[in-house]
Short mmCIF file of C-alpha atoms and ligand atoms in Angstrom, two decimals:
data_model
loop_
_atom_site.label_atom_id
_atom_site.label_comp_id
_atom_site.label_asym_id
_atom_site.label_seq_id
_atom_site.Cartn_x
_atom_site.Cartn_y
_atom_site.Cartn_z
CA MET E 1 72.15 98.22 107.80
CA LYS E 2 74.50 95.81 109.53
CA VAL E 3 77.12 97.40 111.42
CA THR E 4 80.34 95.46 112.78
CA ALA E 5 82.92 97.02 115.32
CA VAL E 6 86.67 95.99 114.98
CA LEU E 7 88.26 96.56 118.24
CA LEU E 8 92.23 96.56 117.73
CA ALA E 9 94.24 95.22 120.66
CA ALA E 10 97.02 93.37 118.72
CA GLY E 11 99.79 95.76 119.36
CA LYS E 12 103.29 95.16 121.23
CA GLY E 13 103.18 98.55 123.19
CA ARG E 14 106.68 99.07 122.44
CA ARG E 15 106.72 102.78 123.38
CA LEU E 16 105.29 102.14 126.70
CA GLY E 17 107.28 98.83 127.55
CA GLU E 18 104.43 96.27 127.70
CA LYS E 19 101.10 95.40 125.90
CA LYS E 20 99.14 98.45 127.14
CA GLN E 21 95.69 96.85 125.97
CA PHE E 22 96.00 94.49 128.96
CA ILE E 23 97.08 97.04 131.64
CA LYS E 24 94.55 97.05 134.37
CA LEU E 25 92.76 100.64 134.87
CA LYS E 26 90.64 100.39 138.25
CA GLY E 27 90.59 96.82 138.07
CA GLU E 28 89.57 96.34 134.36
CA PRO E 29 91.83 95.64 131.35
CA LEU E 30 91.99 98.69 129.07
CA PHE E 31 90.49 97.05 126.08
CA GLN E 32 87.38 96.11 128.30
CA TYR E 33 86.53 99.92 128.45
CA SER E 34 85.99 100.11 124.87
CA LEU E 35 84.25 96.70 124.83
CA ASN E 36 81.71 98.12 127.61
CA THR E 37 81.16 101.26 125.36
CA ILE E 38 80.48 99.41 122.22
CA ASN E 39 78.18 97.10 124.25
CA LYS E 40 75.79 100.07 124.83
CA ILE E 41 75.52 100.82 121.21
CA ASP E 42 72.17 99.40 119.79
CA LEU E 43 73.46 100.15 116.20
CA ILE E 44 76.36 97.89 116.50
CA SER E 45 75.65 94.09 116.08
CA GLU E 46 78.82 92.24 116.38
CA ILE E 47 82.34 92.87 117.55
CA ILE E 48 85.65 91.53 116.08
CA LEU E 49 88.46 91.63 118.86
CA VAL E 50 91.72 91.45 117.40
CA LEU E 51 94.56 90.08 119.75
CA PRO E 52 98.02 88.96 119.66
CA GLU E 53 98.13 85.29 118.45
CA GLU E 54 99.75 84.25 121.67
CA ASP E 55 96.97 86.07 124.00
CA LEU E 56 93.90 84.62 121.89
CA ASP E 57 92.90 81.81 124.12
CA ARG E 58 93.82 83.12 127.48
CA ILE E 59 92.01 86.58 127.20
CA LYS E 60 88.50 86.53 128.70
CA VAL E 61 86.00 89.05 127.37
CA PHE E 62 82.77 90.39 128.96
CA SER E 63 80.08 91.35 126.31
CA PHE E 64 76.54 91.09 125.74
CA LYS E 65 77.10 91.16 122.02
CA ASN E 66 78.74 88.43 119.89
CA VAL E 67 82.52 88.89 120.07
CA ILE E 68 84.85 87.19 117.52
CA LYS E 69 88.32 86.92 118.47
CA VAL E 70 90.88 86.86 115.70
CA SER E 71 94.57 87.27 115.74
CA GLY E 72 96.40 90.44 114.66
CA GLY E 73 99.39 90.99 112.21
CA LYS E 74 102.58 92.65 112.52
CA GLU E 75 101.40 96.27 111.80
CA ARG E 76 98.17 97.94 112.79
CA GLN E 77 96.96 97.86 109.02
CA GLU E 78 97.47 94.04 108.93
CA SER E 79 95.41 93.64 112.08
CA VAL E 80 92.43 95.67 110.48
CA TYR E 81 92.94 93.53 107.31
CA ASN E 82 92.85 90.36 109.31
CA ALA E 83 89.54 91.35 110.86
CA LEU E 84 87.87 92.36 107.78
CA LYS E 85 88.18 88.92 106.23
CA TYR E 86 86.03 87.69 109.10
CA ILE E 87 83.15 90.07 108.41
CA ASP E 88 80.46 88.56 106.48
CA GLY E 89 77.40 90.61 105.23
CA SER E 90 78.00 93.85 107.08
CA ASP E 91 77.36 97.20 105.41
CA ILE E 92 79.43 99.48 107.72
CA VAL E 93 82.38 98.77 109.89
CA VAL E 94 83.60 100.97 112.87
CA ILE E 95 87.36 100.50 113.87
CA HIS E 96 88.55 101.66 117.18
CA ASP E 97 92.01 101.45 118.88
CA SER E 98 91.68 99.71 122.42
CA ALA E 99 94.51 102.23 123.42
CA ARG E 100 91.78 104.87 123.57
CA PRO E 101 89.67 103.74 126.50
CA PHE E 102 87.66 107.06 127.04
CA ALA E 103 85.93 107.15 123.51
CA VAL E 104 82.16 107.71 124.12
CA GLU E 105 79.10 106.33 122.47
CA LYS E 106 78.35 109.45 120.52
CA MET E 107 81.67 109.36 118.67
CA PHE E 108 80.45 105.80 117.11
CA ILE E 109 76.82 106.80 116.49
CA GLU E 110 77.76 110.15 114.60
CA GLY E 111 80.39 108.26 112.61
CA ILE E 112 77.61 105.65 111.60
CA ASN E 113 75.01 108.14 110.88
CA ASN E 114 77.38 110.20 108.58
CA VAL E 115 77.98 107.10 106.60
CA LYS E 116 74.53 106.26 106.55
CA SER E 117 73.81 109.74 105.24
CA GLY E 118 76.28 109.17 102.25
CA TRP E 119 79.91 109.63 103.11
CA ASP E 120 82.31 106.75 102.43
CA GLY E 121 83.77 107.21 105.92
CA SER E 122 83.79 109.32 109.03
CA ILE E 123 86.61 109.75 111.45
CA THR E 124 86.56 111.27 115.01
CA ALA E 125 88.79 114.44 114.94
CA ILE E 126 89.30 117.43 117.34
CA LYS E 127 90.54 120.87 115.97
CA ALA E 128 94.12 121.69 116.77
CA ARG E 129 94.25 123.99 119.54
CA ASP E 130 98.15 124.80 119.44
CA THR E 131 99.77 126.58 116.71
CA ILE E 132 101.66 123.84 114.48
CA LYS E 133 104.93 124.63 112.71
CA ARG E 134 107.06 122.67 110.45
CA VAL E 135 110.67 122.32 111.57
CA LYS E 136 113.47 121.09 109.63
CA GLU E 137 117.02 120.36 111.24
CA GLY E 138 116.15 122.67 114.02
CA LYS E 139 114.93 125.75 111.99
CA VAL E 140 111.32 126.72 111.88
CA ILE E 141 110.39 126.75 108.23
CA GLN E 142 106.47 127.24 108.09
CA THR E 143 103.47 127.93 110.27
CA LEU E 144 100.49 126.00 109.20
CA ASN E 145 96.96 127.30 108.95
CA ARG E 146 95.44 126.12 112.09
CA GLU E 147 91.72 126.60 110.85
CA GLU E 148 92.53 123.50 108.63
CA LEU E 149 94.00 121.31 110.89
CA TYR E 150 92.34 118.43 112.87
CA ILE E 151 94.07 115.89 115.27
CA ILE E 152 92.54 112.39 114.16
CA GLN E 153 91.49 109.93 116.62
CA THR E 154 89.42 106.63 116.41
CA PRO E 155 86.67 105.49 116.33
CA GLN E 156 86.78 105.59 112.42
CA THR E 157 83.60 104.49 110.41
CA PHE E 158 83.58 103.26 106.81
CA LEU E 159 81.31 101.53 104.26
CA PHE E 160 82.56 97.84 104.61
CA ASN E 161 82.92 97.01 100.82
CA LYS E 162 85.04 100.10 100.22
CA LEU E 163 87.22 99.72 103.11
CA LEU E 164 87.82 96.13 102.12
CA TYR E 165 88.65 97.22 98.46
CA VAL E 166 91.34 99.61 99.80
CA HIS E 167 92.87 97.06 101.99
CA GLU E 168 93.20 94.51 99.27
CA LYS E 169 94.66 97.37 96.83
CA ALA E 170 97.15 98.58 99.38
CA VAL E 171 98.56 95.18 99.91
CA LYS E 172 99.13 94.93 96.10
CA ASP E 173 100.48 98.36 95.88
CA ASN E 174 102.69 98.04 98.89
CA ILE E 175 101.04 100.94 100.79
CA VAL E 176 100.98 101.42 104.61
CA GLY E 177 99.44 104.07 106.47
CA THR E 178 99.08 104.91 110.11
CA ASP E 179 95.11 104.86 109.81
CA ASP E 180 92.23 103.42 107.59
CA ALA E 181 91.18 106.86 106.63
CA PHE E 182 94.83 107.43 104.91
CA LEU E 183 94.03 104.58 102.68
CA MET E 184 90.29 105.58 101.82
CA GLU E 185 91.69 109.19 100.99
CA LYS E 186 94.42 107.89 99.00
CA TYR E 187 92.19 106.08 96.38
CA GLY E 188 89.78 108.97 96.53
CA TYR E 189 86.97 108.30 98.60
CA ASN E 190 84.95 110.95 100.56
CA ILE E 191 85.81 110.97 104.17
CA THR E 192 84.16 113.51 106.81
CA VAL E 193 84.87 114.12 110.39
CA ASN E 194 82.88 113.75 113.54
CA GLU E 195 83.45 115.28 116.78
CA GLY E 196 86.17 113.70 119.26
CA SER E 197 87.36 114.92 122.50
CA VAL E 198 90.50 115.60 124.42
CA LEU E 199 89.87 113.00 126.74
CA ASN E 200 89.91 110.28 123.82
CA PHE E 201 93.62 110.59 123.59
CA LYS E 202 95.64 107.31 122.83
CA ILE E 203 97.62 105.82 125.40
CA THR E 204 101.10 105.69 123.91
CA THR E 205 103.77 106.24 126.62
CA LYS E 206 104.01 105.90 130.48
CA GLU E 207 102.97 109.54 130.86
CA ASP E 208 99.53 108.70 129.06
CA MET E 209 99.10 105.86 131.55
CA ILE E 210 99.32 108.34 134.67
CA LEU E 211 96.93 110.56 132.94
CA ALA E 212 94.39 107.63 132.19
CA ASN E 213 94.45 106.47 135.73
CA CYS E 214 93.83 110.03 136.97
CA ILE E 215 90.85 110.21 134.71
CA ALA E 216 89.61 106.61 135.46
CA LYS E 217 89.74 107.43 139.25
CA GLY E 218 87.55 110.53 138.94
CA ARG E 219 84.95 108.81 136.86
CA SER E 220 81.93 106.99 137.73
CA PRO E 221 82.02 103.24 136.85
CA PHE E 222 80.88 102.36 133.38
N1 LIG A 301 97.58 97.46 116.94
C1 LIG A 301 97.08 96.18 116.56
N2 LIG A 301 98.13 95.60 115.85
C2 LIG A 301 99.24 95.82 115.61
C3 LIG A 301 99.76 97.15 115.96
C4 LIG A 301 98.76 97.98 116.57
O1 LIG A 301 95.80 95.86 116.88
N3 LIG A 301 100.21 95.20 114.86
C5 LIG A 301 96.49 98.35 117.86
C6 LIG A 301 97.07 98.38 119.37
O2 LIG A 301 96.63 97.54 120.05
C7 LIG A 301 96.40 99.89 119.67
C8 LIG A 301 96.28 100.42 118.21
O3 LIG A 301 96.29 99.64 117.22
O4 LIG A 301 95.20 99.58 120.27
C9 LIG A 301 96.98 101.73 117.92
O5 LIG A 301 98.49 101.34 118.09
P1 LIG A 301 99.68 102.02 118.85
O6 LIG A 301 99.07 103.08 119.85
O7 LIG A 301 100.75 102.20 117.97
O8 LIG A 301 99.95 100.67 119.76
P2 LIG A 301 101.14 99.63 119.70
O9 LIG A 301 101.40 99.41 118.41
O10 LIG A 301 100.80 98.51 120.75
O11 LIG A 301 102.21 100.61 120.45
P3 LIG A 301 103.79 100.64 119.80
O12 LIG A 301 103.42 101.39 118.62
O13 LIG A 301 104.38 101.70 120.83
O14 LIG A 301 104.46 99.42 119.94
MG1 LIG A 302 102.10 100.83 117.00
#
């Protein structure tokens, strides 16, 4: 089974104030961390790196595997869809946010194996540790059952044909989701979870960047 990885690095970084995928962490741009991890996974045969159009030629990548650079879209979903159009003859696709530099090989491998064993998709997740409540206009209205709550991360792994189908359908139906699993769930596909980590957090704000620097410094080189 041919597996393609899609690494998303076409965001604007509005909440952080700059394109976070290019910020250097211990001398290496953030997106390169995920590339290094994906490079170590034998199951993955090619990588589609999605970049902002204006950075496409400028950005240098280091990879043993074949990397195809493509330009992203306005929304994350559009960036994924652009990447899917470049995939030819793959059975499985693994999508990962470059804003999560500390994903580990196991997360990709478990996801791929879950899909190989019959699931339409597998998403990286951790069980909610905190109590989560719904609050409306300052008033607490409900305490959710923590046993059923998971915090969702990437990588997210899917059967390629089905993911392409839901993306095409979402364009027609005018539906936008914050992750790919949302579209798959919406159209009735069976998605499972694979084990994530607190360290696999998404760099969103300046605070997250401080945390990422601390983690990178305390870590052996990749
Ligand atoms: N992403 C992308 N194309 C977009 C938007 C996001 O490839 N049009 C990627 C980002 O580069 C990031 C991941 O999707 O790796 C998750 O998105 P997010 O954390 O929201 O990053 P940004 O969109 O860059 O940040 P912000 O929402 O604060 O502008
Ligand atoms: Mg965003």
